[in-house]
Coordinates of C-alpha atoms in Angstrom, one line a residue:
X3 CA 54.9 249.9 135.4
X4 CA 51.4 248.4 136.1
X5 CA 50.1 248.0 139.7
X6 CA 46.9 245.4 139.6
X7 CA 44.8 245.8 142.5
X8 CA 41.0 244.3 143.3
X9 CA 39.7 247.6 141.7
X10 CA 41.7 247.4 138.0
X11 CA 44.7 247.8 136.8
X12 CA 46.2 251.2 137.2
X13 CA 49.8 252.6 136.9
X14 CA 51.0 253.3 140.5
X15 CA 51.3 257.3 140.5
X16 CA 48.0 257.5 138.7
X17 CA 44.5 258.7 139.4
X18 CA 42.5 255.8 140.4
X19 CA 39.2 257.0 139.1
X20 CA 38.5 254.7 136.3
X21 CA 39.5 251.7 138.3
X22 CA 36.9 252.8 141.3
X23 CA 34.1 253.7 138.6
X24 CA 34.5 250.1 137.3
X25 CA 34.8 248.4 140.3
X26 CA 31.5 250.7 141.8
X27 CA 29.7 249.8 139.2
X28 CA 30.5 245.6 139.6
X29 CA 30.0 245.9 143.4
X30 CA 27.1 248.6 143.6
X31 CA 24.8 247.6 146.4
X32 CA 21.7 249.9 146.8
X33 CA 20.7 248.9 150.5
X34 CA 24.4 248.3 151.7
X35 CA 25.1 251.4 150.5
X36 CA 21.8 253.3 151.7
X37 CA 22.7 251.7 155.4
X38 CA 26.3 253.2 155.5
X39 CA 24.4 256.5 154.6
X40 CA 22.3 256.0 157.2
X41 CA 25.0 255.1 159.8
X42 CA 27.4 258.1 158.6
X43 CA 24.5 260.9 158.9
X44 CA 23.4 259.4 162.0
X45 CA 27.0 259.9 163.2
X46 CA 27.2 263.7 162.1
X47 CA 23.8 264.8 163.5
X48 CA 24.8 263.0 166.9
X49 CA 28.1 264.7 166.5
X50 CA 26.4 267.8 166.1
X51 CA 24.3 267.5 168.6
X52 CA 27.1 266.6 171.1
X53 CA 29.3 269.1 170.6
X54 CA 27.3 272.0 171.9
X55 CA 26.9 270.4 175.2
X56 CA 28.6 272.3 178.0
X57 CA 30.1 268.4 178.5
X58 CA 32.7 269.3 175.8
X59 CA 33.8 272.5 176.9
X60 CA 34.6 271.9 180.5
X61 CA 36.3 268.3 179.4
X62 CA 38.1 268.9 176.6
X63 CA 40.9 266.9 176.5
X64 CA 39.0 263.9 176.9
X65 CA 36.5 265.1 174.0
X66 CA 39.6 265.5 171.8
X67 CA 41.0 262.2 172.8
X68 CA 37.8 260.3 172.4
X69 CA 37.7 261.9 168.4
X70 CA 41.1 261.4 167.6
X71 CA 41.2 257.9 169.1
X72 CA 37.8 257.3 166.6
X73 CA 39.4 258.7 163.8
X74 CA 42.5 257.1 164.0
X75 CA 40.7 253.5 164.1
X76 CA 38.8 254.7 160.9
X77 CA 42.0 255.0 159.2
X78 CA 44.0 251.7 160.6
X79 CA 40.6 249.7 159.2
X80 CA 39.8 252.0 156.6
X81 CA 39.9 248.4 154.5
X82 CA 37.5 247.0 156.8
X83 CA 35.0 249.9 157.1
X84 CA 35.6 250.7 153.2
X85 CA 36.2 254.4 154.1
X86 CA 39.5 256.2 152.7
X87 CA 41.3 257.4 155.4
X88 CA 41.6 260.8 153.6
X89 CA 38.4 261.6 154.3
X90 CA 38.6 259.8 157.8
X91 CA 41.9 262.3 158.1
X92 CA 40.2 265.4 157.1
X93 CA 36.5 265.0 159.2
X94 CA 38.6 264.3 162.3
X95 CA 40.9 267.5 161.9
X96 CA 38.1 269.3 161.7
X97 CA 36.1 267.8 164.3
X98 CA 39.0 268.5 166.6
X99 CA 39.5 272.1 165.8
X100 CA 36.1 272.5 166.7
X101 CA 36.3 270.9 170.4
X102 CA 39.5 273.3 170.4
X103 CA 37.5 276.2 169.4
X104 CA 34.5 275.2 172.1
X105 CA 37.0 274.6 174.9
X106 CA 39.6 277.8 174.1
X107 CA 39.6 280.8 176.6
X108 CA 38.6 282.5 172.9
X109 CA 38.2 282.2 169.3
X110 CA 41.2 285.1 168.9
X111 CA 43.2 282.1 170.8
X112 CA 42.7 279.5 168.5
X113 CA 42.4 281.3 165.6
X114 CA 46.2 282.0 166.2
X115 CA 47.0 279.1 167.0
X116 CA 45.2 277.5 163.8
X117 CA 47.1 280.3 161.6
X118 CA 50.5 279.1 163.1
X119 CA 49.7 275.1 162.4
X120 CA 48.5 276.0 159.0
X121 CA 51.5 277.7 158.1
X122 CA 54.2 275.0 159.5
X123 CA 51.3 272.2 157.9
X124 CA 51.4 273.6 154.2
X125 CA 55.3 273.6 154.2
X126 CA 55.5 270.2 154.6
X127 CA 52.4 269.5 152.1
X128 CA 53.7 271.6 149.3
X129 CA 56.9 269.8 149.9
X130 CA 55.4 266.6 149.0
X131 CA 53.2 268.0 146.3
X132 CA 56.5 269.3 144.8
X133 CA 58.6 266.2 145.1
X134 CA 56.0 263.3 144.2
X135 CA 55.4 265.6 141.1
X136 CA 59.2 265.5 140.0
X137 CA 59.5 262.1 140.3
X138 CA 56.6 261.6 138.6
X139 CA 58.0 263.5 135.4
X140 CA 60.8 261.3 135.8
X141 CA 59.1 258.3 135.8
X142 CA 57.2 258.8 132.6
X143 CA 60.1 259.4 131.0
X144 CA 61.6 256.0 132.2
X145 CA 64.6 257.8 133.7
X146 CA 64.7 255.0 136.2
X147 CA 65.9 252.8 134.0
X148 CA 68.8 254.4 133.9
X149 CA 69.4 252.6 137.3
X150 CA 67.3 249.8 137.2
X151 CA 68.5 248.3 133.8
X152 CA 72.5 248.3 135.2
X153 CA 71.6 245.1 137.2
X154 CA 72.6 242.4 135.1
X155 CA 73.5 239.6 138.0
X156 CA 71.5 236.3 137.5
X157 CA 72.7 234.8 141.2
X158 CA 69.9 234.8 143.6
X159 CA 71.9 235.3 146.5
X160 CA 74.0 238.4 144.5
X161 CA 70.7 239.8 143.4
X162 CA 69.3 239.9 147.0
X163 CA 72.3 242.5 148.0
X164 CA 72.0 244.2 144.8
X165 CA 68.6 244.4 144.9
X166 CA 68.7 246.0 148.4
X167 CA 71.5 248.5 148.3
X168 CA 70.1 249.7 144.7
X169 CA 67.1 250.5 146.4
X170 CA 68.8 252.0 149.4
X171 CA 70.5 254.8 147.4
X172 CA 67.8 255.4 145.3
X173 CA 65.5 255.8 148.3
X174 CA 68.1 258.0 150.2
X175 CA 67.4 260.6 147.0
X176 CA 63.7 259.8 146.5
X177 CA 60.6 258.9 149.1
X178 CA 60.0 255.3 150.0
X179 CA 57.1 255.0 148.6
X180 CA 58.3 255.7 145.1
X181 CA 61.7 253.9 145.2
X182 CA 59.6 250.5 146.5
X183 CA 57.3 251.1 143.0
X184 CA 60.1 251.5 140.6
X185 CA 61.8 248.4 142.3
X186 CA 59.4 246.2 142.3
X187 CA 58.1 246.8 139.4
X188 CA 61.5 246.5 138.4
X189 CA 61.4 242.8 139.8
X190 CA 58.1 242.2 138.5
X191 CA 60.6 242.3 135.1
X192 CA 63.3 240.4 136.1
X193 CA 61.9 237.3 138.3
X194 CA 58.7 235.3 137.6
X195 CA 56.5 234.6 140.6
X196 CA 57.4 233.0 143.1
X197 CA 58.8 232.9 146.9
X198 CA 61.8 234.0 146.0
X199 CA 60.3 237.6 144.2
X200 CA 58.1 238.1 147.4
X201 CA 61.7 238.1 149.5
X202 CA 63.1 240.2 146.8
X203 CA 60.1 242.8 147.6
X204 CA 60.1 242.3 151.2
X205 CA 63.9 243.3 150.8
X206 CA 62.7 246.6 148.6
X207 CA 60.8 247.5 151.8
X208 CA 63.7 247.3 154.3
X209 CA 65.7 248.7 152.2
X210 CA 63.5 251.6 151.3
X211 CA 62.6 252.2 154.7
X212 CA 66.4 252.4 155.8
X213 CA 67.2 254.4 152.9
X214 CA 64.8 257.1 153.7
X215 CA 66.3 257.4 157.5
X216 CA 69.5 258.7 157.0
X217 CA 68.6 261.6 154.6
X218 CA 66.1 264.9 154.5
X219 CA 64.2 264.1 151.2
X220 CA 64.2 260.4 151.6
X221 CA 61.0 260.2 153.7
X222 CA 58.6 262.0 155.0
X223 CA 58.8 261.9 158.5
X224 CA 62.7 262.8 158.1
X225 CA 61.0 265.6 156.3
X226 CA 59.0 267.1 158.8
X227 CA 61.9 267.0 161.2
X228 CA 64.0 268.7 158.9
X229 CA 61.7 270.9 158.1
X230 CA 60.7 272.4 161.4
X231 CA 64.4 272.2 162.8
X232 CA 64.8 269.2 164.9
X233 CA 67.8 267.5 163.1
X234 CA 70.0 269.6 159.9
X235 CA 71.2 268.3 157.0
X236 CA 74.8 267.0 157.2
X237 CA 74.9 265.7 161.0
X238 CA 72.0 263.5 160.2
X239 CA 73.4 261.8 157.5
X240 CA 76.9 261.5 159.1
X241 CA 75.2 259.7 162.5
X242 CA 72.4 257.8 160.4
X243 CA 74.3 256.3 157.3
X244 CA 75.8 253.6 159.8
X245 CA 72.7 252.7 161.5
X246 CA 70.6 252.8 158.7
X247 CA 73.2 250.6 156.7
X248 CA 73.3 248.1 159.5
X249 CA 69.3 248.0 159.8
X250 CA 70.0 246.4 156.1
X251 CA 72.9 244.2 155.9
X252 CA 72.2 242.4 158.7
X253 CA 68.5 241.4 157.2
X254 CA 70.6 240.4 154.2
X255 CA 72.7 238.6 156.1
X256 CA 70.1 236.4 157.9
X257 CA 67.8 236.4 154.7
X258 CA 71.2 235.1 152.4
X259 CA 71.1 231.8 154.6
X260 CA 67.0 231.1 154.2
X261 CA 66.2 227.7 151.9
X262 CA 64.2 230.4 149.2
X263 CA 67.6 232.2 148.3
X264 CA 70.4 229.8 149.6
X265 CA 68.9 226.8 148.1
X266 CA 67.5 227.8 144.9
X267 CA 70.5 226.9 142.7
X268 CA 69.4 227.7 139.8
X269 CA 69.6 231.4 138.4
X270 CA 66.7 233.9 138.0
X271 CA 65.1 233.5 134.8
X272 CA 65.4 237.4 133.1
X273 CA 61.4 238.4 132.0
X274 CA 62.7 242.5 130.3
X275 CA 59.8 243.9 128.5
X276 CA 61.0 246.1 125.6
X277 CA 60.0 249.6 127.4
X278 CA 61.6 252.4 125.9
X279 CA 63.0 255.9 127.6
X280 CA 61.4 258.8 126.5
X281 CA 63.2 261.4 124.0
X282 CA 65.7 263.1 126.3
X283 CA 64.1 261.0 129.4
X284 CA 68.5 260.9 130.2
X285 CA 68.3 264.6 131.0
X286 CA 65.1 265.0 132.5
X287 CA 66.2 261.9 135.3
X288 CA 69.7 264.7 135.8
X289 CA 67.8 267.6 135.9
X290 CA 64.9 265.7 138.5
X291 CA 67.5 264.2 140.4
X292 CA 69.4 267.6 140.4
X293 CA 67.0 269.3 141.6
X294 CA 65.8 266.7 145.0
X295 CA 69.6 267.1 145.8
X296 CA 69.5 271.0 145.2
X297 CA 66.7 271.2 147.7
X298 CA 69.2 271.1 151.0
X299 CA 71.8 273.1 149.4
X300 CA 69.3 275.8 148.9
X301 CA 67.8 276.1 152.1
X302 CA 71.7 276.6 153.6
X303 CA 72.1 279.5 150.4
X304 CA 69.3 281.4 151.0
X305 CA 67.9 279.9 154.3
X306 CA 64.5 280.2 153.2
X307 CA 62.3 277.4 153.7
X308 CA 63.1 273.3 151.8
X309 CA 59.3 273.9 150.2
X310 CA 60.5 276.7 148.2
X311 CA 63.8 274.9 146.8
X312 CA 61.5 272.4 145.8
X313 CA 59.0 274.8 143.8
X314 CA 61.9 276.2 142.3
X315 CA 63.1 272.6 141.1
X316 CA 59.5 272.0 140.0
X317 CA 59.0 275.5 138.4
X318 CA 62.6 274.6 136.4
X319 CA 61.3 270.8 135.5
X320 CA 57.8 272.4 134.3
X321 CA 59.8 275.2 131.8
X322 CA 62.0 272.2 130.7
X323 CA 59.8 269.9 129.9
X324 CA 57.7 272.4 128.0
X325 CA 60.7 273.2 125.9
X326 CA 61.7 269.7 124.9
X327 CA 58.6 268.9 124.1
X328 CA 57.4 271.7 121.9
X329 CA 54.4 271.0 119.5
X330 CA 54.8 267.0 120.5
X331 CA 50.8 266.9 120.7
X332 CA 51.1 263.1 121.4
X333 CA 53.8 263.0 124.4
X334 CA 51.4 265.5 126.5
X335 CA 51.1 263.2 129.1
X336 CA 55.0 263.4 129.6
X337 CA 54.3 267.2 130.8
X338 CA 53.9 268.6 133.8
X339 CA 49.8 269.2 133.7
X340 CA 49.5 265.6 133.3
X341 CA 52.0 264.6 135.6
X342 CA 50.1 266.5 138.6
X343 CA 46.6 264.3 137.6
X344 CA 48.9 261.4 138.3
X345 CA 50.7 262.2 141.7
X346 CA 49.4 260.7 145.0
X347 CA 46.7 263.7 146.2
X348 CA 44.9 261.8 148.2
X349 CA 48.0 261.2 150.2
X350 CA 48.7 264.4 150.6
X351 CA 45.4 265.6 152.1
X352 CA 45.9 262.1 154.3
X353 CA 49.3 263.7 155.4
X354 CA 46.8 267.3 155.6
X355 CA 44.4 266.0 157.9
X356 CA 46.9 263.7 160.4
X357 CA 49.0 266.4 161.1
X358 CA 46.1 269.4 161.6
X359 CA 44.9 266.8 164.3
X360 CA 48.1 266.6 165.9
X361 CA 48.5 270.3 166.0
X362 CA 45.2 270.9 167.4
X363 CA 46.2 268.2 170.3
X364 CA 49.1 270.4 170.9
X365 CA 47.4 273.4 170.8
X366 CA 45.1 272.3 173.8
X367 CA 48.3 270.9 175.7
X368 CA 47.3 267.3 175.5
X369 CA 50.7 266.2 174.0
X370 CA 52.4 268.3 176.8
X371 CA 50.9 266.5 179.1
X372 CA 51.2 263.0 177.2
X373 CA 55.3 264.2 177.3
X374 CA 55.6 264.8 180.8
X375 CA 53.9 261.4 181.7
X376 CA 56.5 259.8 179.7
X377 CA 59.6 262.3 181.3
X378 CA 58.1 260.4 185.0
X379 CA 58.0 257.2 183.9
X380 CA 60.5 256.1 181.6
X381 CA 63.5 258.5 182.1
X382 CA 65.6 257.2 179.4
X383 CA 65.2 259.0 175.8
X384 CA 66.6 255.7 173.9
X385 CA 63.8 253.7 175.4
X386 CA 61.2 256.3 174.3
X387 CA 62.3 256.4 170.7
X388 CA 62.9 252.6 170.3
X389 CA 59.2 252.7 172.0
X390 CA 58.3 255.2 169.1
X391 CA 60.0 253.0 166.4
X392 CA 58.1 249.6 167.5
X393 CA 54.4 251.5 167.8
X394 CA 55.2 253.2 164.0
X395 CA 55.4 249.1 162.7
X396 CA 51.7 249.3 163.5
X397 CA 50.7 253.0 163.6
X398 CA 51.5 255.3 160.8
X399 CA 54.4 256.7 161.6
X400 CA 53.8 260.7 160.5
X401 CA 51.5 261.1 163.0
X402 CA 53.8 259.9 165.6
X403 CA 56.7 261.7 164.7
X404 CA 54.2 264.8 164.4
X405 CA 53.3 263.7 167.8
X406 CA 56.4 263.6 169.4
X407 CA 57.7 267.1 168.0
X408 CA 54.3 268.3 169.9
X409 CA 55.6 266.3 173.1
X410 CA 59.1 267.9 172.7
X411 CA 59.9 271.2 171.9
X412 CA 63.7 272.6 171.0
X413 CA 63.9 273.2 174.4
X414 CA 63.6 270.3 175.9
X415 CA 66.0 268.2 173.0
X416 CA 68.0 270.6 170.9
X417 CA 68.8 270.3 167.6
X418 CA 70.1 267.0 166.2
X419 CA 70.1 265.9 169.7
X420 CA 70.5 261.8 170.3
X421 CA 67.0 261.9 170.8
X422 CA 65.7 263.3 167.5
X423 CA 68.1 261.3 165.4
X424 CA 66.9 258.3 167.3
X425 CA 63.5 259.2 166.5
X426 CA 64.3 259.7 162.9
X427 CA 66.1 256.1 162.6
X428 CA 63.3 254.5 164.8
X429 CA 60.1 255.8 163.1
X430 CA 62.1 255.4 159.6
X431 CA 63.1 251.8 159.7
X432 CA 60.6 250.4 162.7
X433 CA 57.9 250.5 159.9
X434 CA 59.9 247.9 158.0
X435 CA 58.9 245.1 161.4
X436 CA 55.3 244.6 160.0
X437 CA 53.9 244.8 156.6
X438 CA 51.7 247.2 157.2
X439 CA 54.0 249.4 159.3
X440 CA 54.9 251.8 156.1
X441 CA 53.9 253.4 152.7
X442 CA 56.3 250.8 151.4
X443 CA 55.1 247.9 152.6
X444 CA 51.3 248.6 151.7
X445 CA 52.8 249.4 148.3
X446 CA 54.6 245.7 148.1
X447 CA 51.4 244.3 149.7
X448 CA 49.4 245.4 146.9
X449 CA 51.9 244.7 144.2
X450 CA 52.9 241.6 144.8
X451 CA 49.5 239.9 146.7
X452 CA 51.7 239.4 149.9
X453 CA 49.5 239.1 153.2
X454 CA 50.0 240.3 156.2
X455 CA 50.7 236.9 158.0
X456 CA 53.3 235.9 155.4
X457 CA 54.9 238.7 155.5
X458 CA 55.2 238.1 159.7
X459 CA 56.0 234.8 159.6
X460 CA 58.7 235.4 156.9
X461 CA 60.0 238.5 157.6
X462 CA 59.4 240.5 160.0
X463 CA 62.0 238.4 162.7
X464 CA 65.0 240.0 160.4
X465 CA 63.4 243.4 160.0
X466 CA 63.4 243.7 163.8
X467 CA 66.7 242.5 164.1
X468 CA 68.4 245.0 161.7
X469 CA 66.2 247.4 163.0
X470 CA 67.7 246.6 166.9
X471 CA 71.0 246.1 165.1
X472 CA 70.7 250.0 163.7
X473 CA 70.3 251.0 167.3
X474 CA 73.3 249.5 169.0
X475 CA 75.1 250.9 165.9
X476 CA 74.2 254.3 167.0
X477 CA 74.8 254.3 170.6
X478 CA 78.0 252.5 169.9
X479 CA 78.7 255.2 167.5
X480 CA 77.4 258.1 170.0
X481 CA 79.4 257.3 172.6
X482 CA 82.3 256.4 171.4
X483 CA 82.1 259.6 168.9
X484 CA 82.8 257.7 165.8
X485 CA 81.6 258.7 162.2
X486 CA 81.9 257.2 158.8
X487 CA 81.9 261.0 157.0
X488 CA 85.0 262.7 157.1
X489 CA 85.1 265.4 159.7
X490 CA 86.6 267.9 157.5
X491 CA 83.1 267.6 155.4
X492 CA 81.5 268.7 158.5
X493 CA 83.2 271.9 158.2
X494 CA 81.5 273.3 155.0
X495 CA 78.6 275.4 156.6
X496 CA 78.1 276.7 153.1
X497 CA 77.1 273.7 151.3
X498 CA 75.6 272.1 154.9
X499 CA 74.5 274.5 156.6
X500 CA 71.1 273.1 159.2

């Protein structure tokens, strides 16, 4: 799988250092460069300077607001300004923890408080580390094709459907990110370019997006919810497979009946390259699958944390691997060392920095505050996670959800409450409404050279309708206490235990 970008070519799990050095060196612009210098040290001695004024300490909140407001427009442009919103991420987690430390009663206070964020922080980043690193090893042993090279169908309109529920399952298991890659690169394979591919992609995204919403491990924000207690294993997949479903078939639906799949009557050309799977790439896709499905069930067994199930996957993958792959000198790279140069990093510290700001906003009570304003206004909790969903099509949607578990404590909305699975569908499948509005989608944007105003004009109309469509599913479902799952399933605390 290739991913061709205006800095290289590059696979898309990969380091992209050689791809920046080359295009650095064709874009190098002494006095350009010497400027943003000059505008970024500016910035930090003013900064500086700032932030031992008294100002800061008796106004706080707006201090912190004012700094996380800057920092979050550094990352929504971080095209624009050419800075990587890492970095943006990291400087304004800091930044804030600073003003916290300035404005605190003491630094005993919000050294605590730091401690406690840290701790619930690196659960959900060595979670991450964990899983993008198994799927990695899978992926360089072309266990994916296991899935990918069972679609045969050469009907356009067939295809669509297939396309969309392959890539819901396998997004249910894996993140969205990763199941949007090995799909369209997957299409990159099987359809030559054209308007019909870019709906094929733009169905990868919905589909990946819904996918993840229904599941603990199939995308992040689900993740951290899991992870800190706000919705359990089983009851969210039992209220969110019919919703999420929904958010998908009816974009199918509407898409089916569009003149670039309806009235293309002629079938899609086949363009398989003869990639091969790696020597015993069968068991390492069981035994990396296995262990993302283990994660859950070991979290209910030993009720330790879903960071340590995944270590112990990793740590099983890693003395596997090794073993198979005795004295191969040449299939190094399908090891675990080189799989970790190849995993997303810079995503994770991005995930890092967003989520130490939104702790340190809840540390000072801003997010309290930001929750009761809500509670006044708009009393109705579907409202405020629909409101949640639309914003996450525009704002990434891990520092929202990260917000709104600061807003609302277990207190306030119990475990798997309506509102917490509503905020899990909403921020999950809401990203699908814009191009932008997801890891997916920026992953298909870059792919497959799709702007964002095609991608509007095109899609987006269908994404909000399955994603309105998923909602009236659920209350539907809520109220009148329906549930696709069994209920006798529900009653095996062993294997589904919160």
């Amino acid at each position: 799988m290739e991913l061709t970008t205006s800095y290289g070519e590059c696979d898309p799990l990969c380091s992209v250092d050689d791809a920046s050095s080359q295009y650095f060196e064709d874009t190098y612009q002494p006095k350009s460069d010497f400027l943003k210098a000059l505008v970024i040290f500016a910035a930090a001695l003013t900064g500086a300077l700032a932030i031992n004024q008294s100002w800061v300490a008796a106004n706080q909140d707006i201090a912190m607001a004012l700094v996380f407001g800057l920092g979050y427009a550094g990352i929504i442009f971080e095209e624009s300004l050419a800075f990587n919103k890492s970095g943006v991420g990291l400087i304004m987690a800091v930044s804030l923890w600073v003003i916290r430390s300035i404005g605190a009663p003491s630094t005993d206070v919000v050294i605590s408080e730091l401690s406690r964020a840290s701790s619930e922080v690196s659960e959900i980043v060595f979670f991450l580390l964990g899983a993008m690193t198994v799927v990695e090893i899978v992926d360089a042993h072309q266990g994916f094709k296991l899935v990918t090279d069972n679609i045969t169908t050469r009907k356009p309109r067939v295809l669509l459907w297939v396309i969309g529920f392959v890539t819901f399952l396998l997004s249910s298991v894996l993140d969205n990110l990763t199941s949007t890659i090995v799909m369209v690169s997957l299409l990159r394979k099987l359809v030559p370019p054209s308007e019909y591919r870019k709906f094929l992609g733009a169905v990868v995204v919905i589909a990946a997006n819904a996918g993840g919403a229904w599941t603990p491990i199939g995308d992040v924000t689900t993740t951290m919810l899991w992870i800190h207690g706000h919705i359990s294993t089983l009851q969210t997949m039992k209220d969110l497979l019919v919703p999420s479903l929904v958010s998908l078939v009816v974009p199918l639906a509407l898409m089916s009946l569009t003149s670039e799949v309806d009235g293309k009557g002629q079938e899609v050309a086949y363009e398989l390259t003869s990639e091969k799977m790696a020597p015993r790439g069968q068991l390492v896709f069981a035994v990396g699958i296995g262990s993302l499905i283990f994660v859950p069930i070991f979290k209910a067994l030993t009720g330790l944390p879903p960071f340590m199930g995944m270590l112990l996957g990793l740590g099983v993958l890693w003395i596997l691997t090794d073993a198979i792959h005795f004295g191969e000198s040449e299939r190094q790279k399908l090891k675990v060392p080189q799989a970790l140069s190849r995993i997303d990093t810079q995503g994770a510290l991005f995930f890092l920095g967003i989520l130490l700001s939104v702790s340190s906003l809840e540390a000072a009570g801003i997010l309290r505050e930001l929750a009761n304003y809500l509670d006044s206004h708009i009393s109705s909790v579907e409202v405020i996670a629909s409101i949640i969903g639309v914003v996450s099509a525009i704002i990434d949607n891990v520092p929202l959800v990260a917000a709104t578990m600061g807003m609302y404590d277990l207190n306030t909305f119990p475990q798997d409450s309506e509102f917490w699975q509503l905020v899990a569908y909403c921020a999950g499948t809401g990203g699908s409404i814009l191009v932008i509005g997801s890891a997916a989608g920026v992953a298909f944007m870059g792919m497959e050279k799709v702007n964002f105003l095609w991608y509007l004009r095109k899609v987006s109309g269908f994404a909000f309708a399955g994603y309105a469509a998923g909602i009236g599913a659920y209350l539907a479902m809520h109220n009148l206490h329906l549930s696709l799952l069994p209920t006798t399933v529900a009653q095996i605390p062993f294997l589904f235990g919160s």
